[in-house]
């Protein structure tokens, strides 16, 4: 939600991170000023109290919430104070992206078919070392598993740029008995209808 | 004469002298396409009767190769293709099959009896409606099943698929056509007949038989398919069929006195009632020897049976294969090529195996990172080759090579 707010006021999230990291203290007026006119004061709390997925968003929420007086009190301005925080979010600029399907698993490697998502239509096959997969994803490496492979630049919050290759396996839900039964039932009807016998 | 095709929908990257010239009415044609991974065969048995066996994609235009070729030679697939035969359901034989079947509006769909089961249809439904990662094979099968269903809804009388099993006749030229075309053949080839030994008049009568799968192979394959069914609480993944090619459909085509053996991917599995041994042991298979052989399973030793060469083929037949690169498997091996070359001096391949190892060039940064990340990478379908054989009754085969096709021996 905070991201939405920043987008609406043409603020860039990266800029805000920078501001928050290097400001000793930001007054409530300065923090809220960009949104004035867009938002009634009473709504500010509802925006910042939404669950935020990013660490920086949580830090902002905590700092604003803890340092802010009750908005409901008539005639009083909220006085949020923001402590110095260290933004931990990096940016990733993708130069090349594939979707992969594992076709064969060896002792210390796996072979996958790759569909180029950057230049559609090109199909490739590659052999990866298991070491390229994060420990959390290693258990997912089996024939039929789907993953995404990204090559690009990782830019830290300090602006440091590094070349990076990221492999992330897709965690699909498990088959449920109801789904399997529904498929069987539909298959039976279809088989009868088209005379697949 | 071939009917005019519909406005251009499919393109092929193949070119060459005479490439776009259709066969003569009485001319037999076997065209084999292979892009390094996958194969498709087009068979013309005469009088604008075409058969498509399996399907692959043109790597550049992305069009199904059989459709692109028919369009290039000005043949309308909607009226000229009699049957589409899916020899088995592996990725390298079915790419574009759904689109091909849709375009061949009057064609019958033929597939292995191994797929005549509740489990196979359930797989198709489950992986295309609920899996979130269906895979290429299941997508093609789903398109075919839906097309059959649509044809039934639209009132087509013969929309049901035909399931091939050993020694089942799949198609015969109709008697009416037989009589008239026999007369035409005699007229056309009168001079040729006089100059030949003259012992028997050539006949255009045409029949197509399945030589496999055997009952045993069908049962085993059905059990393999049942194992692919999703189970409760199992994680969803793309469907990957890895079972052996025991239930593939081998085709025997008799056109007059000219016989053609299309070996699909049938392998030997050490069982006297299945594989090539099962075919050789059958007393019901059509008699005669073939002059044209599509070598089974990309020339692999696992699909080789020397008795096939000595008992089912004429000496020095025209033999064609398509290479295969998948995972750590590369076919044919050098030993395979040497073996095939010792059996015939007329062997061809759609693509040289080394041509399949091609790396796509990208920006310097991306290429550098790829090299640092993977052990090896190669582009699939880098080029496509086409081996075309045409022959007139009583005549000599004429072999033409297009794209990356080359001569093995």
Coordinates of C-alpha atoms in Angstrom, one line a residue:
Chain A
X1 CA 0.0 0.0 0.0
X2 CA 2.9 2.3 0.7
X3 CA 4.3 1.6 -2.7
X4 CA 0.9 2.5 -4.1
X5 CA 1.0 5.8 -2.3
X6 CA 4.5 6.6 -3.5
X7 CA 3.5 5.8 -7.1
X8 CA 0.5 8.0 -6.9
X9 CA 2.6 11.0 -5.8
X10 CA 5.4 10.3 -8.3
X11 CA 7.8 9.4 -5.5
X12 CA 10.2 6.6 -6.3
X13 CA 10.6 4.0 -3.6
X14 CA 14.4 4.1 -4.0
X15 CA 14.4 7.8 -3.4
X16 CA 12.3 7.3 -0.3
X17 CA 14.6 4.6 1.0
X18 CA 17.5 7.0 0.5
X19 CA 15.7 9.7 2.4
X20 CA 14.8 7.5 5.3
X21 CA 18.3 6.0 5.6
X22 CA 20.1 9.2 5.8
X23 CA 17.7 11.4 7.8
X24 CA 18.2 11.5 11.5
X25 CA 14.6 12.5 12.0
X26 CA 11.8 13.4 9.6
X27 CA 9.0 15.6 10.9
X28 CA 5.4 14.4 10.4
X29 CA 4.7 17.3 8.2
X30 CA 7.6 16.5 5.9
X31 CA 6.7 12.9 5.7
X32 CA 3.0 13.5 5.0
X33 CA 3.4 16.5 2.8
X34 CA 3.6 14.6 -0.5
X35 CA 0.3 13.0 0.2
X36 CA -1.6 16.0 1.3
X37 CA -4.5 16.8 -0.9
X38 CA -4.6 13.1 -1.9
X39 CA -5.5 11.7 1.5
X40 CA -7.5 12.9 4.4
X41 CA -5.5 12.8 7.6
X42 CA -7.7 10.2 9.1
X43 CA -6.7 7.8 6.4
X44 CA -3.0 7.9 6.9
X45 CA -3.1 5.4 9.7
X46 CA -5.1 2.9 7.6
X47 CA -2.5 3.2 4.9
X48 CA 0.6 2.7 7.1
X49 CA -1.0 0.0 9.1
X50 CA -1.5 -2.3 6.1
X51 CA 0.8 -5.4 6.2
X52 CA 3.8 -4.6 4.2
X53 CA 5.9 -7.3 2.7
X54 CA 9.2 -5.4 2.3
X55 CA 11.5 -4.9 5.2
X56 CA 11.7 -1.2 4.5
X57 CA 8.0 -0.9 4.5
X58 CA 7.8 -2.6 7.9
X59 CA 10.5 -0.3 9.2
X60 CA 8.6 2.7 8.0
X61 CA 5.4 1.4 9.5
X62 CA 7.0 0.7 12.9
X63 CA 8.7 4.1 13.0
X64 CA 5.7 6.0 12.0
X65 CA 3.3 4.1 14.2
X66 CA 5.4 4.2 17.3
X67 CA 6.2 7.8 17.1
X68 CA 2.8 9.0 16.1
X69 CA 0.0 10.2 18.4
X70 CA -3.5 9.1 18.1
X71 CA -5.1 10.5 15.0
X72 CA -8.6 10.3 16.4
X73 CA -7.9 13.1 19.0
X74 CA -9.5 16.2 17.5
X75 CA -7.4 19.2 16.9
X76 CA -4.1 17.4 17.3
X77 CA -1.7 16.8 14.4
X78 CA 0.0 13.4 14.4
X79 CA 3.7 13.7 15.2
X80 CA 5.4 10.7 13.6
X81 CA 9.2 10.4 14.1
X82 CA 11.3 8.3 11.9
X83 CA 14.4 6.8 13.3
X84 CA 17.5 6.0 11.2
X85 CA 17.0 2.7 9.4
X86 CA 19.1 0.7 7.0
X87 CA 17.3 -0.2 3.8
X88 CA 18.1 -3.7 2.9
X89 CA 16.2 -4.0 -0.4
X90 CA 18.2 -4.5 -3.6
X91 CA 17.1 -3.9 -7.1
X92 CA 17.4 -6.5 -9.8
X93 CA 17.5 -5.5 -13.5
X94 CA 16.9 -8.5 -15.6
X95 CA 18.7 -8.8 -18.9
X96 CA 17.7 -12.3 -19.8
X97 CA 15.0 -14.6 -18.4
X98 CA 14.1 -18.2 -19.1
X99 CA 11.5 -20.6 -17.9
X100 CA 13.0 -24.1 -17.4
X101 CA 11.6 -27.6 -17.0
X102 CA 13.8 -30.2 -15.5
X103 CA 14.0 -33.2 -17.8
X104 CA 16.7 -35.3 -16.2
X105 CA 18.4 -35.3 -12.8
X106 CA 21.9 -36.7 -12.3
X107 CA 24.0 -37.2 -9.2
X108 CA 25.3 -33.6 -9.0
X109 CA 23.6 -31.9 -11.9
X110 CA 20.3 -31.6 -13.7
X111 CA 19.4 -31.1 -17.4
X112 CA 16.6 -28.7 -18.2
X113 CA 14.7 -27.5 -21.3
X114 CA 14.8 -23.7 -21.4
X115 CA 12.2 -21.4 -23.0
X116 CA 13.6 -18.0 -23.6
X117 CA 11.2 -15.4 -22.1
X118 CA 13.2 -12.5 -23.3
X119 CA 13.3 -13.5 -27.0
X120 CA 10.2 -15.7 -27.3
X121 CA 10.4 -18.9 -29.3
X122 CA 14.0 -19.9 -28.8
X123 CA 14.3 -23.3 -27.0
X124 CA 17.5 -24.4 -25.4
X125 CA 18.7 -27.2 -23.2
X126 CA 21.3 -26.7 -20.5
X127 CA 23.0 -28.7 -17.8
X128 CA 23.3 -27.0 -14.4
X129 CA 25.2 -28.0 -11.4
X130 CA 23.0 -28.7 -8.3
X131 CA 25.2 -26.2 -6.5
X132 CA 23.6 -23.4 -8.6
X133 CA 20.3 -24.1 -6.7
X134 CA 19.7 -22.5 -3.3
X135 CA 19.5 -25.0 -0.4
X136 CA 15.8 -24.2 0.0
X137 CA 15.0 -25.2 -3.5
X138 CA 17.3 -28.3 -3.8
X139 CA 14.5 -30.6 -2.8
X140 CA 12.4 -29.3 -5.7
X141 CA 14.9 -30.5 -8.3
X142 CA 13.1 -33.4 -10.0
X143 CA 11.9 -34.2 -13.5
X144 CA 9.0 -32.0 -14.4
X145 CA 9.9 -29.2 -11.9
X146 CA 9.5 -25.7 -13.3
X147 CA 12.0 -22.9 -12.5
X148 CA 12.9 -19.4 -13.6
X149 CA 16.5 -18.4 -14.5
X150 CA 17.3 -14.8 -14.5
X151 CA 20.6 -13.1 -15.5
X152 CA 21.0 -9.4 -14.9
X153 CA 22.4 -6.7 -12.6
X154 CA 21.8 -6.6 -8.9
X155 CA 22.0 -3.1 -7.6
X156 CA 22.4 -2.7 -3.8
X157 CA 20.7 0.1 -1.9
X158 CA 24.1 1.8 -1.9
X159 CA 24.2 1.7 -5.6
X160 CA 26.7 -1.0 -6.0
X161 CA 26.1 -3.0 -9.2
X162 CA 27.0 -6.7 -9.6
X163 CA 26.4 -9.3 -12.3
X164 CA 24.0 -12.0 -11.0
X165 CA 22.4 -15.3 -12.0
X166 CA 19.4 -16.3 -10.1
X167 CA 17.6 -19.7 -10.3
X168 CA 14.3 -19.9 -8.4
X169 CA 12.1 -23.0 -8.5
X170 CA 8.4 -22.6 -8.7
X171 CA 6.5 -24.0 -5.7
X172 CA 3.3 -25.3 -7.1
X173 CA 0.5 -26.6 -4.9
X174 CA 0.0 -30.3 -4.3
X175 CA -2.7 -32.3 -6.1
X176 CA -5.9 -32.6 -4.1
X177 CA -8.0 -35.7 -4.1
X178 CA -11.1 -33.6 -5.2
X179 CA -9.1 -32.3 -8.2
X180 CA -8.1 -35.8 -9.3
X181 CA -11.6 -37.2 -8.8
X182 CA -13.0 -34.3 -10.9
X183 CA -10.5 -34.9 -13.7
X184 CA -11.4 -38.6 -13.7
X185 CA -15.1 -37.8 -13.9
X186 CA -14.7 -35.3 -16.7
X187 CA -12.4 -37.7 -18.5
X188 CA -15.0 -40.5 -18.3
X189 CA -17.7 -38.3 -19.8
X190 CA -15.3 -37.0 -22.5
X191 CA -14.3 -40.6 -23.4
X192 CA -17.9 -41.7 -23.8
X193 CA -18.8 -38.6 -25.9
X194 CA -15.9 -38.8 -28.4
X195 CA -16.0 -42.6 -28.5
X196 CA -12.3 -42.9 -27.4
X197 CA -12.6 -46.7 -27.3
Chain B
X1 CA -3.9 -32.8 -59.6
X2 CA -3.4 -31.4 -56.1
X3 CA -6.0 -29.0 -55.0
X4 CA -5.0 -25.5 -54.4
X5 CA -4.2 -24.7 -50.8
X6 CA -6.0 -22.1 -48.7
X7 CA -4.3 -18.7 -48.4
X8 CA -0.8 -18.9 -46.9
X9 CA -0.9 -19.6 -43.2
X10 CA 2.2 -21.7 -42.7
X11 CA 5.7 -20.9 -43.7
X12 CA 8.8 -23.0 -44.0
X13 CA 12.4 -21.9 -44.0
X14 CA 13.3 -24.8 -46.4
X15 CA 14.2 -23.9 -50.0
X16 CA 15.8 -25.5 -52.9
X17 CA 15.5 -26.5 -56.5
X18 CA 12.1 -28.1 -57.2
X19 CA 11.2 -27.9 -53.5
X20 CA 7.8 -26.4 -54.2
X21 CA 6.9 -28.8 -57.0
X22 CA 4.2 -31.3 -56.0
X23 CA 4.6 -35.0 -56.9
X24 CA 2.9 -36.2 -60.0
X25 CA -0.5 -37.8 -59.5
X26 CA 0.9 -41.4 -59.7
X27 CA 4.1 -40.6 -57.9
X28 CA 4.9 -42.0 -54.5
X29 CA 6.6 -39.6 -52.1
X30 CA 8.1 -40.1 -48.6
X31 CA 9.2 -36.8 -47.1
X32 CA 11.0 -36.9 -43.7
X33 CA 11.6 -33.7 -41.7
X34 CA 13.8 -33.4 -38.7
X35 CA 14.9 -30.3 -36.8
X36 CA 17.5 -32.1 -34.7
X37 CA 14.9 -32.9 -32.1
X38 CA 11.7 -34.3 -33.5
X39 CA 10.5 -35.8 -36.7
X40 CA 7.6 -35.9 -39.1
X41 CA 6.8 -37.9 -42.2
X42 CA 4.6 -37.1 -45.1
X43 CA 3.5 -40.0 -47.3
X44 CA 1.9 -39.6 -50.7
X45 CA 0.5 -42.9 -52.0
X46 CA -0.8 -41.4 -55.2
X47 CA -3.8 -39.6 -56.5
X48 CA -3.6 -36.9 -53.9
X49 CA -3.9 -39.2 -50.9
X50 CA -1.6 -37.9 -48.2
X51 CA -0.7 -39.3 -44.8
X52 CA 1.0 -37.4 -42.0
X53 CA 2.9 -39.5 -39.5
X54 CA 3.9 -37.5 -36.4
X55 CA 4.7 -33.8 -36.3
X56 CA 7.5 -31.4 -35.7
X57 CA 7.9 -27.6 -35.9
X58 CA 9.9 -25.5 -38.3
X59 CA 12.4 -23.9 -36.0
X60 CA 12.3 -20.5 -37.8
X61 CA 8.6 -20.0 -38.8
X62 CA 7.3 -22.1 -35.8
X63 CA 4.8 -23.7 -38.2
X64 CA 4.0 -27.4 -38.1
X65 CA 6.4 -28.8 -40.7
X66 CA 3.9 -31.1 -42.6
X67 CA 1.4 -28.2 -43.0
X68 CA 4.2 -25.8 -44.1
X69 CA 5.4 -28.3 -46.7
X70 CA 1.9 -29.1 -48.1
X71 CA 1.2 -25.4 -48.4
X72 CA 4.5 -24.9 -50.2
X73 CA 3.6 -27.5 -52.8
X74 CA 0.1 -26.2 -53.1
X75 CA -1.8 -29.1 -51.5
X76 CA -4.8 -28.4 -49.4
X77 CA -4.5 -30.4 -46.2
X78 CA -8.2 -30.0 -45.4
X79 CA -9.2 -32.3 -48.3
X80 CA -6.0 -34.2 -49.2
X81 CA -4.8 -35.7 -45.9
X82 CA -6.5 -39.0 -45.2
X83 CA -5.0 -39.8 -41.8
X84 CA -2.8 -38.3 -39.2
X85 CA -0.9 -41.1 -37.4
X86 CA 0.6 -40.3 -34.0
X87 CA 3.1 -43.2 -33.6
X88 CA 3.6 -42.5 -29.9
X89 CA 3.3 -39.7 -27.4
X90 CA 6.8 -38.4 -26.9
X91 CA 7.6 -34.7 -27.2
X92 CA 9.8 -35.1 -30.2
X93 CA 7.1 -36.6 -32.3
X94 CA 4.0 -34.5 -31.5
X95 CA 5.0 -30.8 -31.7
X96 CA 2.3 -29.0 -33.7
X97 CA 0.2 -32.2 -33.9
X98 CA -2.9 -30.4 -32.5
X99 CA -2.7 -27.6 -35.0
X100 CA -2.0 -30.1 -37.8
X101 CA -5.1 -32.2 -37.0
X102 CA -7.2 -29.0 -36.9
X103 CA -6.0 -28.0 -40.4
X104 CA -6.7 -31.5 -41.8
X105 CA -10.4 -31.2 -41.4
X106 CA -11.3 -34.5 -43.1
X107 CA -8.5 -36.6 -41.7
X108 CA -8.9 -39.5 -39.4
X109 CA -6.8 -39.5 -36.3
X110 CA -4.8 -42.7 -35.6
X111 CA -2.9 -43.5 -32.5
X112 CA -1.4 -46.4 -30.5
X113 CA -3.8 -48.7 -28.7
X114 CA -1.7 -48.1 -25.7
X115 CA -3.4 -44.7 -25.4
X116 CA -6.9 -46.2 -25.4
X117 CA -7.5 -46.0 -21.7
X118 CA -9.3 -44.0 -19.0
X119 CA -5.9 -43.1 -17.5
X120 CA -4.7 -41.4 -20.7
X121 CA -7.7 -39.2 -21.0
X122 CA -7.6 -38.5 -17.3
X123 CA -4.0 -37.4 -17.7
X124 CA -5.0 -35.0 -20.5
X125 CA -7.8 -33.5 -18.5
X126 CA -5.8 -33.2 -15.2
X127 CA -2.7 -31.7 -16.7
X128 CA -4.6 -29.2 -18.9
X129 CA -7.2 -28.0 -16.5
X130 CA -5.6 -28.3 -13.1
X131 CA -1.8 -28.7 -13.1
X132 CA -0.5 -25.2 -13.7
X133 CA 2.4 -26.8 -15.5
X134 CA 1.0 -28.9 -18.3
X135 CA 4.1 -29.7 -20.5
X136 CA 4.2 -29.8 -24.2
X137 CA 2.9 -33.4 -24.7
X138 CA -0.2 -33.0 -22.7
X139 CA -1.0 -29.7 -24.4
X140 CA -0.9 -31.3 -27.9
X141 CA -3.0 -34.3 -26.8
X142 CA -5.5 -31.9 -25.2
X143 CA -5.8 -30.0 -28.5
X144 CA -6.4 -33.2 -30.4
X145 CA -9.0 -34.4 -28.0
X146 CA -10.9 -31.1 -28.1
X147 CA -10.8 -31.1 -31.9
X148 CA -12.3 -34.6 -32.0
X149 CA -15.0 -33.4 -29.5
X150 CA -15.7 -30.3 -31.7
X151 CA -16.0 -32.4 -34.8
X152 CA -18.5 -34.7 -33.0
X153 CA -20.5 -31.7 -31.8
X154 CA -20.6 -30.4 -35.4
X155 CA -22.0 -33.7 -36.6
X156 CA -19.0 -35.3 -38.2
X157 CA -19.9 -39.0 -38.6
X158 CA -16.3 -40.4 -38.5
X159 CA -14.7 -38.3 -35.8
X160 CA -13.8 -41.2 -33.5
X161 CA -10.1 -42.0 -33.3
X162 CA -8.7 -45.2 -34.6
X163 CA -6.4 -47.2 -32.3
X164 CA -3.6 -49.0 -34.1
X165 CA -2.4 -52.4 -33.0
X166 CA -0.2 -55.1 -34.7
X167 CA -1.5 -56.3 -38.0
X168 CA -4.5 -53.9 -38.2
X169 CA -5.2 -52.5 -41.6
X170 CA -5.4 -48.7 -41.2
X171 CA -6.4 -47.7 -44.7
X172 CA -7.0 -49.1 -48.2
X173 CA -7.7 -47.3 -51.4
X174 CA -11.4 -47.7 -52.1
X175 CA -12.5 -50.2 -54.8
X176 CA -13.9 -47.6 -57.1
X177 CA -10.7 -45.7 -57.1
X178 CA -8.8 -48.9 -57.5
X179 CA -10.5 -49.9 -60.7
X180 CA -10.2 -46.5 -62.4
X181 CA -6.7 -45.8 -61.3
X182 CA -5.5 -49.3 -62.3
X183 CA -6.8 -48.5 -65.8
X184 CA -5.0 -45.2 -65.7
X185 CA -1.8 -46.7 -64.5
X186 CA -1.9 -49.3 -67.3
X187 CA -2.4 -46.5 -69.8
X188 CA 0.3 -44.3 -68.4
X189 CA 2.9 -47.0 -68.0
X190 CA 2.1 -49.0 -71.1
X191 CA 5.5 -48.2 -72.6
X192 CA 7.3 -48.8 -69.4
X193 CA 5.5 -52.2 -69.0
X194 CA 6.6 -53.2 -72.4
X195 CA 10.2 -52.5 -71.6
X196 CA 10.2 -54.2 -68.3
X197 CA 10.2 -57.9 -67.6
X198 CA 6.5 -57.8 -68.1
X199 CA 5.7 -60.6 -65.6
X200 CA 3.1 -58.6 -63.7
X201 CA 1.4 -55.4 -64.3
X202 CA 2.0 -52.7 -61.7
X203 CA -1.0 -51.9 -59.7
X204 CA -1.7 -48.8 -57.7
X205 CA -3.7 -50.7 -55.1
X206 CA -2.7 -49.2 -51.8
X207 CA -3.0 -50.4 -48.2
X208 CA -1.5 -49.2 -45.0
X209 CA -1.1 -51.5 -42.0
X210 CA 0.1 -51.1 -38.5
X211 CA 2.8 -53.7 -37.6
X212 CA 2.8 -52.8 -33.9
X213 CA 2.2 -52.4 -31.0
X214 CA 1.6 -56.0 -29.8
X215 CA -0.9 -56.9 -27.1
X216 CA 1.9 -57.4 -24.6
X217 CA 3.4 -54.0 -25.4
X218 CA 0.0 -52.3 -25.1
X219 CA -0.6 -53.7 -21.7
X220 CA 2.9 -52.7 -20.4
X221 CA 2.5 -49.2 -21.8
X222 CA -0.9 -48.8 -20.2
X223 CA 0.6 -49.6 -16.9
X224 CA 3.4 -47.0 -17.5
X225 CA 0.7 -44.4 -18.3
X226 CA -1.2 -45.2 -15.1
X227 CA 1.9 -44.5 -13.1
X228 CA 1.9 -40.9 -14.5
X229 CA -1.5 -40.2 -13.0
X230 CA -1.3 -37.6 -10.2
X231 CA -1.8 -38.8 -6.7
X232 CA -3.2 -37.2 -3.6
X233 CA -0.8 -34.6 -2.0
X234 CA 1.8 -35.1 -4.7
X235 CA 3.4 -31.9 -5.8
X236 CA 2.3 -30.5 -9.2
X237 CA 4.9 -30.7 -11.9
X238 CA 5.1 -30.7 -15.7
X239 CA 4.3 -34.0 -17.3
X240 CA 7.3 -35.8 -18.7
X241 CA 6.8 -39.1 -20.5
X242 CA 10.0 -41.2 -20.2
X243 CA 8.7 -44.7 -20.7
X244 CA 10.5 -46.8 -23.4
X245 CA 9.2 -46.8 -27.0
X246 CA 7.6 -50.2 -26.7
X247 CA 4.1 -49.2 -27.9
X248 CA 5.0 -47.1 -31.0
X249 CA 3.1 -47.7 -34.2
X250 CA 5.2 -49.1 -37.0
X251 CA 3.7 -48.6 -40.5
X252 CA 3.8 -50.8 -43.5
X253 CA 2.6 -49.1 -46.7
X254 CA 2.1 -51.1 -49.9
X255 CA 1.6 -49.1 -53.0
X256 CA 1.4 -51.3 -56.0
X257 CA 4.5 -53.4 -55.6
X258 CA 6.5 -50.7 -53.8
X259 CA 6.6 -51.3 -50.0
X260 CA 7.6 -48.8 -47.4
X261 CA 8.5 -49.6 -43.8
X262 CA 8.3 -46.6 -41.4
X263 CA 9.9 -47.8 -38.1
X264 CA 8.7 -45.0 -35.7
X265 CA 10.7 -45.2 -32.5
X266 CA 10.0 -48.9 -31.8
X267 CA 12.8 -50.5 -29.7
X268 CA 13.7 -54.0 -28.9
X269 CA 12.8 -54.8 -25.3
X270 CA 14.0 -58.4 -25.0
X271 CA 10.5 -59.9 -25.4
X272 CA 9.7 -62.2 -28.3
X273 CA 6.1 -61.0 -28.6
X274 CA 7.0 -57.2 -28.6
X275 CA 9.3 -54.9 -30.4
X276 CA 10.9 -55.8 -33.7
X277 CA 11.2 -59.4 -32.7
X278 CA 7.4 -59.5 -32.2
X279 CA 6.9 -58.1 -35.7
X280 CA 9.3 -60.6 -37.3
X281 CA 7.6 -63.4 -35.5
X282 CA 4.1 -62.4 -36.6
X283 CA 2.6 -64.6 -39.3
X284 CA -0.1 -62.0 -40.0
X285 CA 2.0 -59.1 -41.2
X286 CA 1.8 -58.2 -44.9
X287 CA 4.2 -60.2 -47.1
X288 CA 6.9 -58.7 -49.2
X289 CA 10.0 -56.6 -48.7
X290 CA 10.3 -52.9 -48.4
X291 CA 12.6 -50.7 -50.5
X292 CA 12.2 -47.7 -48.3
X293 CA 13.0 -47.8 -44.6
X294 CA 12.6 -45.0 -42.0
X295 CA 15.2 -46.2 -39.5
X296 CA 13.6 -46.6 -36.1
X297 CA 14.5 -44.6 -33.0
X298 CA 17.0 -42.2 -34.6
X299 CA 19.4 -45.1 -35.6
X300 CA 19.8 -46.3 -32.0
X301 CA 21.2 -49.8 -31.4
X302 CA 18.3 -50.4 -29.0
X303 CA 16.0 -50.4 -32.1
X304 CA 18.2 -52.4 -34.3
X305 CA 17.4 -56.0 -35.4
X306 CA 19.5 -57.4 -38.2
X307 CA 16.7 -59.8 -39.2
X308 CA 14.6 -56.8 -40.1
X309 CA 17.3 -55.9 -42.7
X310 CA 17.6 -59.4 -44.0
X311 CA 13.9 -60.5 -43.9
X312 CA 11.8 -57.4 -44.3
X313 CA 13.9 -55.2 -46.6
X314 CA 15.3 -55.5 -50.1
X315 CA 19.1 -55.3 -50.3
X316 CA 20.5 -51.8 -50.1
X317 CA 17.2 -50.0 -49.3
X318 CA 16.8 -46.3 -49.2
X319 CA 17.1 -45.6 -45.4
X320 CA 16.5 -42.4 -43.6
X321 CA 16.8 -41.3 -40.0
X322 CA 16.3 -38.2 -37.9
X323 CA 18.9 -37.4 -35.3
X324 CA 17.9 -36.8 -31.6
X325 CA 19.5 -34.8 -28.9
X326 CA 17.9 -34.8 -25.5
X327 CA 19.6 -34.6 -22.1
X328 CA 22.7 -36.8 -22.2
X329 CA 21.3 -38.9 -25.2
X330 CA 22.6 -38.2 -28.6
X331 CA 21.6 -40.3 -31.6
X332 CA 22.9 -41.7 -33.9
X333 CA 26.3 -42.4 -32.4
X334 CA 29.3 -42.9 -34.6
X335 CA 28.9 -46.7 -34.1
X336 CA 25.2 -46.4 -35.3
X337 CA 26.3 -44.5 -38.4
X338 CA 29.0 -47.1 -39.2
X339 CA 26.5 -50.0 -38.7
X340 CA 23.8 -48.4 -40.9
X341 CA 26.4 -47.5 -43.6
X342 CA 27.5 -51.2 -43.7
X343 CA 23.9 -52.2 -44.4
X344 CA 23.1 -49.8 -47.2
X345 CA 24.8 -47.3 -49.4
X346 CA 21.7 -45.2 -49.6
X347 CA 21.4 -43.9 -46.0
X348 CA 20.4 -40.3 -45.3
X349 CA 19.8 -38.1 -42.2
X350 CA 17.8 -35.0 -41.9
X351 CA 20.4 -33.2 -39.8
X352 CA 24.0 -34.0 -39.0
X353 CA 24.3 -34.7 -35.3
X354 CA 27.0 -32.1 -34.7
X355 CA 24.8 -29.4 -36.2
X356 CA 22.5 -29.7 -33.2
X357 CA 25.1 -28.2 -30.8
X358 CA 24.5 -24.6 -31.4
X359 CA 24.7 -21.8 -28.8
X360 CA 22.6 -18.8 -29.3
X361 CA 24.6 -15.5 -29.1
X362 CA 23.4 -12.8 -26.7
X363 CA 25.0 -9.7 -25.2
X364 CA 28.5 -10.1 -23.8
X365 CA 27.4 -9.8 -20.2
X366 CA 24.7 -12.4 -20.6
X367 CA 26.9 -14.8 -22.5
X368 CA 29.6 -14.5 -19.9
X369 CA 27.2 -15.2 -17.1
X370 CA 25.7 -18.2 -18.9
X371 CA 29.2 -19.7 -19.3
X372 CA 29.9 -19.2 -15.6
X373 CA 26.5 -20.7 -14.6
X374 CA 25.9 -23.8 -16.7
X375 CA 28.1 -26.8 -17.6
X376 CA 26.8 -26.7 -21.2
X377 CA 24.0 -25.2 -23.2
X378 CA 22.7 -25.8 -26.7
X379 CA 19.9 -24.5 -28.8
X380 CA 17.3 -27.0 -29.7
X381 CA 16.0 -27.0 -33.3
X382 CA 18.8 -24.9 -34.7
X383 CA 18.0 -26.0 -38.3
X384 CA 15.7 -28.3 -40.1
X385 CA 16.5 -30.9 -42.8
X386 CA 14.2 -32.7 -45.3
X387 CA 14.9 -35.9 -47.1
X388 CA 12.5 -36.3 -50.0
X389 CA 12.1 -39.6 -51.9
X390 CA 9.9 -39.8 -55.0
X391 CA 9.4 -42.8 -57.2
X392 CA 7.0 -43.8 -60.0
X393 CA 5.8 -47.3 -60.3
X394 CA 8.6 -49.4 -61.8
X395 CA 11.0 -46.5 -61.7
X396 CA 14.1 -45.5 -59.8
X397 CA 13.9 -43.6 -56.5
X398 CA 14.9 -40.0 -56.8
X399 CA 16.3 -38.6 -53.5
X400 CA 16.5 -34.9 -52.9
X401 CA 18.0 -33.2 -49.8
X402 CA 16.9 -29.9 -48.4
X403 CA 18.0 -27.7 -45.6
X404 CA 20.5 -29.5 -43.4
X405 CA 19.8 -33.0 -44.7
X406 CA 22.9 -35.0 -45.6
X407 CA 24.0 -38.4 -46.9
X408 CA 25.2 -40.9 -44.3
X409 CA 26.6 -43.5 -46.8

